[in-house]
Coordinates of C-alpha atoms in Angstrom, one line a residue:
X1 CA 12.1 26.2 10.8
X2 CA 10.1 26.7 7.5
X3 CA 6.3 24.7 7.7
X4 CA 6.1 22.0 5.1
X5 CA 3.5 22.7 2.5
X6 CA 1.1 19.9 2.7
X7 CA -0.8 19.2 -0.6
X8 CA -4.3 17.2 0.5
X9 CA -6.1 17.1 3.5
X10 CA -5.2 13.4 3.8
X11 CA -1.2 13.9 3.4
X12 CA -2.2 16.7 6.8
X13 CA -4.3 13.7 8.8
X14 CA -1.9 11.3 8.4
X15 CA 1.5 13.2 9.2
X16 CA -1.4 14.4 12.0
X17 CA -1.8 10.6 13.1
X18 CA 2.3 10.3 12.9
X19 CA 2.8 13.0 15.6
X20 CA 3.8 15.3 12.9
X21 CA 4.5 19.0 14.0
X22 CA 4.8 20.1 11.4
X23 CA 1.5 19.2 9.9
X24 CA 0.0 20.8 13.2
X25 CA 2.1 24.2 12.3
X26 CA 0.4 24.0 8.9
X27 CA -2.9 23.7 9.9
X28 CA -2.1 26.5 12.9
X29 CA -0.7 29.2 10.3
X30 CA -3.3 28.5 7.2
X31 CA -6.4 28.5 9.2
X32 CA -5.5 30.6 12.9
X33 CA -6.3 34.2 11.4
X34 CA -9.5 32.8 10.0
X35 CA -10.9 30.8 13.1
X36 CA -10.0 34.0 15.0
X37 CA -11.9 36.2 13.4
X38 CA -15.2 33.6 13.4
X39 CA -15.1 33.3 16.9
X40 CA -14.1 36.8 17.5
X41 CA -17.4 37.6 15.1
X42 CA -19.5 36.3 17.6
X43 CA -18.1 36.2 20.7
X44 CA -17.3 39.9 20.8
X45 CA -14.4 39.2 23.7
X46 CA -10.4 38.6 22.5
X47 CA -10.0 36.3 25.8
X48 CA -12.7 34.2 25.2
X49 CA -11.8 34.0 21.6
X50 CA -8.4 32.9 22.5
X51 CA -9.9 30.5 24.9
X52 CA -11.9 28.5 22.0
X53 CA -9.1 28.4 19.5
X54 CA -6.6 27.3 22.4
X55 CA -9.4 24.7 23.3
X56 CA -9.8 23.5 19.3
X57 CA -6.2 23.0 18.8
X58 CA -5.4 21.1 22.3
X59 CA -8.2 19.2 21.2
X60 CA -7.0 18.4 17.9
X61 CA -3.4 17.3 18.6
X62 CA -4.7 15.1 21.2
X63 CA -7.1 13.5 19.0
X64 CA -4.8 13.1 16.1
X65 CA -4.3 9.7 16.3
X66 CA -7.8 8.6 16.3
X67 CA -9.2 12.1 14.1
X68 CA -11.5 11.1 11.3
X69 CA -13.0 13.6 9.2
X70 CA -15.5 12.7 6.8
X71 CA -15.7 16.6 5.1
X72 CA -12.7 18.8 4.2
X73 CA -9.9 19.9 7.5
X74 CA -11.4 23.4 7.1
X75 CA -14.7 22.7 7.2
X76 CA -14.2 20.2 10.4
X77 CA -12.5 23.2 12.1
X78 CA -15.0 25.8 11.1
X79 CA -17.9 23.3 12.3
X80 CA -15.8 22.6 15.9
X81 CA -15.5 26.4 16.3
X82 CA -19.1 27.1 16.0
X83 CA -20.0 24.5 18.6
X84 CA -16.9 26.1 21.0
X85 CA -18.7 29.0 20.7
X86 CA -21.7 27.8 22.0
X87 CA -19.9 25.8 24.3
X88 CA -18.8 29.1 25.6
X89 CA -22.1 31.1 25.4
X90 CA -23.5 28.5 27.9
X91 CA -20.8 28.4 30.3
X92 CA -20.3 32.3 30.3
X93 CA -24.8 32.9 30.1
X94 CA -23.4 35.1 26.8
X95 CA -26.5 33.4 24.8
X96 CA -28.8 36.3 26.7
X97 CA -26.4 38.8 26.1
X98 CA -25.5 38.8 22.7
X99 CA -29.1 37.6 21.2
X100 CA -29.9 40.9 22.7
X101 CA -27.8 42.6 20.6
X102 CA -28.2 41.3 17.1
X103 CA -30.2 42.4 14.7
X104 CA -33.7 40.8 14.0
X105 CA -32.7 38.5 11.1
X106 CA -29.5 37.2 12.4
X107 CA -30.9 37.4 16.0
X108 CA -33.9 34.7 15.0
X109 CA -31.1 32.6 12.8
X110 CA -29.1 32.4 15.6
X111 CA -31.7 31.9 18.2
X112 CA -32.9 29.1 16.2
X113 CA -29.8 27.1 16.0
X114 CA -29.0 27.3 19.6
X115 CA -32.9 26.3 20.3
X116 CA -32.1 23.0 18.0
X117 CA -28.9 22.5 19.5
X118 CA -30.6 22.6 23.3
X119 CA -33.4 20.0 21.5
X120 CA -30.5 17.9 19.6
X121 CA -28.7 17.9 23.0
X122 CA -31.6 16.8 25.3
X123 CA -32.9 14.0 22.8
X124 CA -29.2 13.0 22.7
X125 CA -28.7 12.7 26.6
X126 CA -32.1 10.8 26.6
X127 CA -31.0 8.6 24.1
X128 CA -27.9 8.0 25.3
X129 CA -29.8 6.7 29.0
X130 CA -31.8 4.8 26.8
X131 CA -28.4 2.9 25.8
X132 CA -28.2 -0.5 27.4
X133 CA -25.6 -0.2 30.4
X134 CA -22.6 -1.8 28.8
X135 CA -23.4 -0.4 25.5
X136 CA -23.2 3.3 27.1
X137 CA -20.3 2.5 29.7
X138 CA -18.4 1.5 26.0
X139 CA -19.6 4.5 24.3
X140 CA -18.8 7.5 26.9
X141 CA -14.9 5.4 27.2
X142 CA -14.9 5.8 23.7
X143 CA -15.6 9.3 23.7
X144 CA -12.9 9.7 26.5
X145 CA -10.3 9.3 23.3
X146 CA -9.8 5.5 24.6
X147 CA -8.7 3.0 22.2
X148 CA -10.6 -0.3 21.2
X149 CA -7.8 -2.1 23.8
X150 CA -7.7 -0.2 26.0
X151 CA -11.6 -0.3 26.4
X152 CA -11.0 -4.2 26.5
X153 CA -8.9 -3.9 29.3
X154 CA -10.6 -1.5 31.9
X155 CA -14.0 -3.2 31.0
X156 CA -12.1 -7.0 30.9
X157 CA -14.2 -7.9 27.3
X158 CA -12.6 -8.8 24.4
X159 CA -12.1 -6.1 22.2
X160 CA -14.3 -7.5 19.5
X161 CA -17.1 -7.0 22.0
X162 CA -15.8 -3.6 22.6
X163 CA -16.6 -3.0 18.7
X164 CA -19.9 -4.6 18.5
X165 CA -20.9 -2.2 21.3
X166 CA -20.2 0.4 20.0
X167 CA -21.6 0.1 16.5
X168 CA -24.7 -1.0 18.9
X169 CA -24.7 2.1 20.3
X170 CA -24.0 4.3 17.1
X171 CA -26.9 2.4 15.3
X172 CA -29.6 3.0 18.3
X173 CA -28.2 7.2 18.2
X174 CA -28.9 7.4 14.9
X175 CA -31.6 6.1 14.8
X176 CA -33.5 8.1 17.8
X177 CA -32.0 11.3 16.8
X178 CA -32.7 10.5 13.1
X179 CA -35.4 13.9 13.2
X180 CA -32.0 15.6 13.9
X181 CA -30.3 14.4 10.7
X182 CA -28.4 17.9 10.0
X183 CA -27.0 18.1 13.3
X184 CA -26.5 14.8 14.3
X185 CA -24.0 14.2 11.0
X186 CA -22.2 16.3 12.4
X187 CA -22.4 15.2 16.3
X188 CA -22.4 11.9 16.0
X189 CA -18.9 11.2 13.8
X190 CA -17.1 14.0 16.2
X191 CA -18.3 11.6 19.5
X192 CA -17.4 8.7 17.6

C-alpha cells in the first residue's frame, strides 16, 4: 500500500484526528530516520533509542484525537523526543554517565538544560499542589487523555464546570511558572 502524500501539517492532524493510518505512515516514514538518529545522538544505546521513538509514536496515535500543536508536526516531534530522552536519562541514571563524557561546551549546555528542567519540574509539581483540590483532580484527568465528558461523568459536574476548571488551572500554571516562560510554552500546551 503506497503512503498518501499529505500537503500541510493540518491536512496530517486532521486525517490524524480521523483515525487515519495512513497519515500516521506518513508521519512514521518522513520523520523515523531523523528522530532515530536524535535520540540515538544522545542516548548512545539502539534499545533505548528504539524505546523513545516506540514511546513517541504510541503516544501520538493515542492522542490523535485530542493532539494540538501550536508549532510545525516536526518541530512538536523533535521537542517530544528531546524530553523522552531525558525521560530516559532519569529512569536509566544515564544523566551521570553521559555528562561525563561530553565535551566541556556541550557538556555545560546540556548540564544546563536538564538543571532547568529539574527546576521547571519542581516549581511545576509545587504549583500544581498549590491547585485548589477540584481544580487539580480536573487537571491530572485531563492529562490522562480524558475528554471534557467524560471528566463530567467520573467527577458528576457539568461539563462546563469541567472547562472552567481547567482554564483555572492553566491560568494559575502560567502564571507561577511564568519565570519559566521558554520551557513552560512548551510543557504546558503538551499537558493540556
Amino acid at each position: 500500500m503506497q503512503t498518501k502524500i499529505f500537503d500541510t501539517d493540518q491536512e496530517i492532524l486532521t486525517s490524524l484526528a480521523e483515525s487515519d493510518a495512513r497519515a500516521f505512515d506518513f508521519l512514521y516514514q518522513k520523520f523515523f530516520t531523523k528522530l532515530y538518529a536524535a535520540a540515538y545522538k544522545r542516548l548512545q544505546n539502539r534499545e533505548l533509542t528504539e524505546e523513545v521513538l516506540q514511546e513517541l509514536f504510541i503516544s501520538l496515535w493515542e492522542r490523535r484525537k485530542m493532539l494540538t500543536i501550536n508549532t510545525t508536526i516536526e518541530a512538536y516531534l523533535f521537542t517530544s523526543v528531546k524530553y523522552l530522552v531525558i525521560a530516559q536519562y532519569k529512569k536509566n541514571n544515564l544523566f551521570e554517565k553521559y555528562s561525563n563524557s561530553l565535551a566541556p561546551a556541550e557538556d555545560y549546555n546540556f548540564t544546563e538544560q536538564m538543571v532547568a528542567f529539574d527546576e521547571l519540574n519542581e516549581a511545576y509539581q509545587k504549583a500544581l499542589q498549590s491547585l485548589p483540590e477540584r481544580c487539580r483532580e480536573v487537571f491530572l484527568l485531563k492529562r490522562t487523555g480524558l475528554s471534557q465528558r467524560e471528566i463530567s461523568e467520573r467527577l458528576d459536574i457539568s461539563e462546563k464546570t469541567v472547562e472552567n476548571q481547567m482554564t483555572k488551572a492553566l491560568k494559575i500554571l502560567r502564571e507561577v511558572l511564568s519565570d519559566y516562560t521558554a520551557l513552560s510554552i512548551i510543557l504546558i500546551p503538551v499537558l493540556h
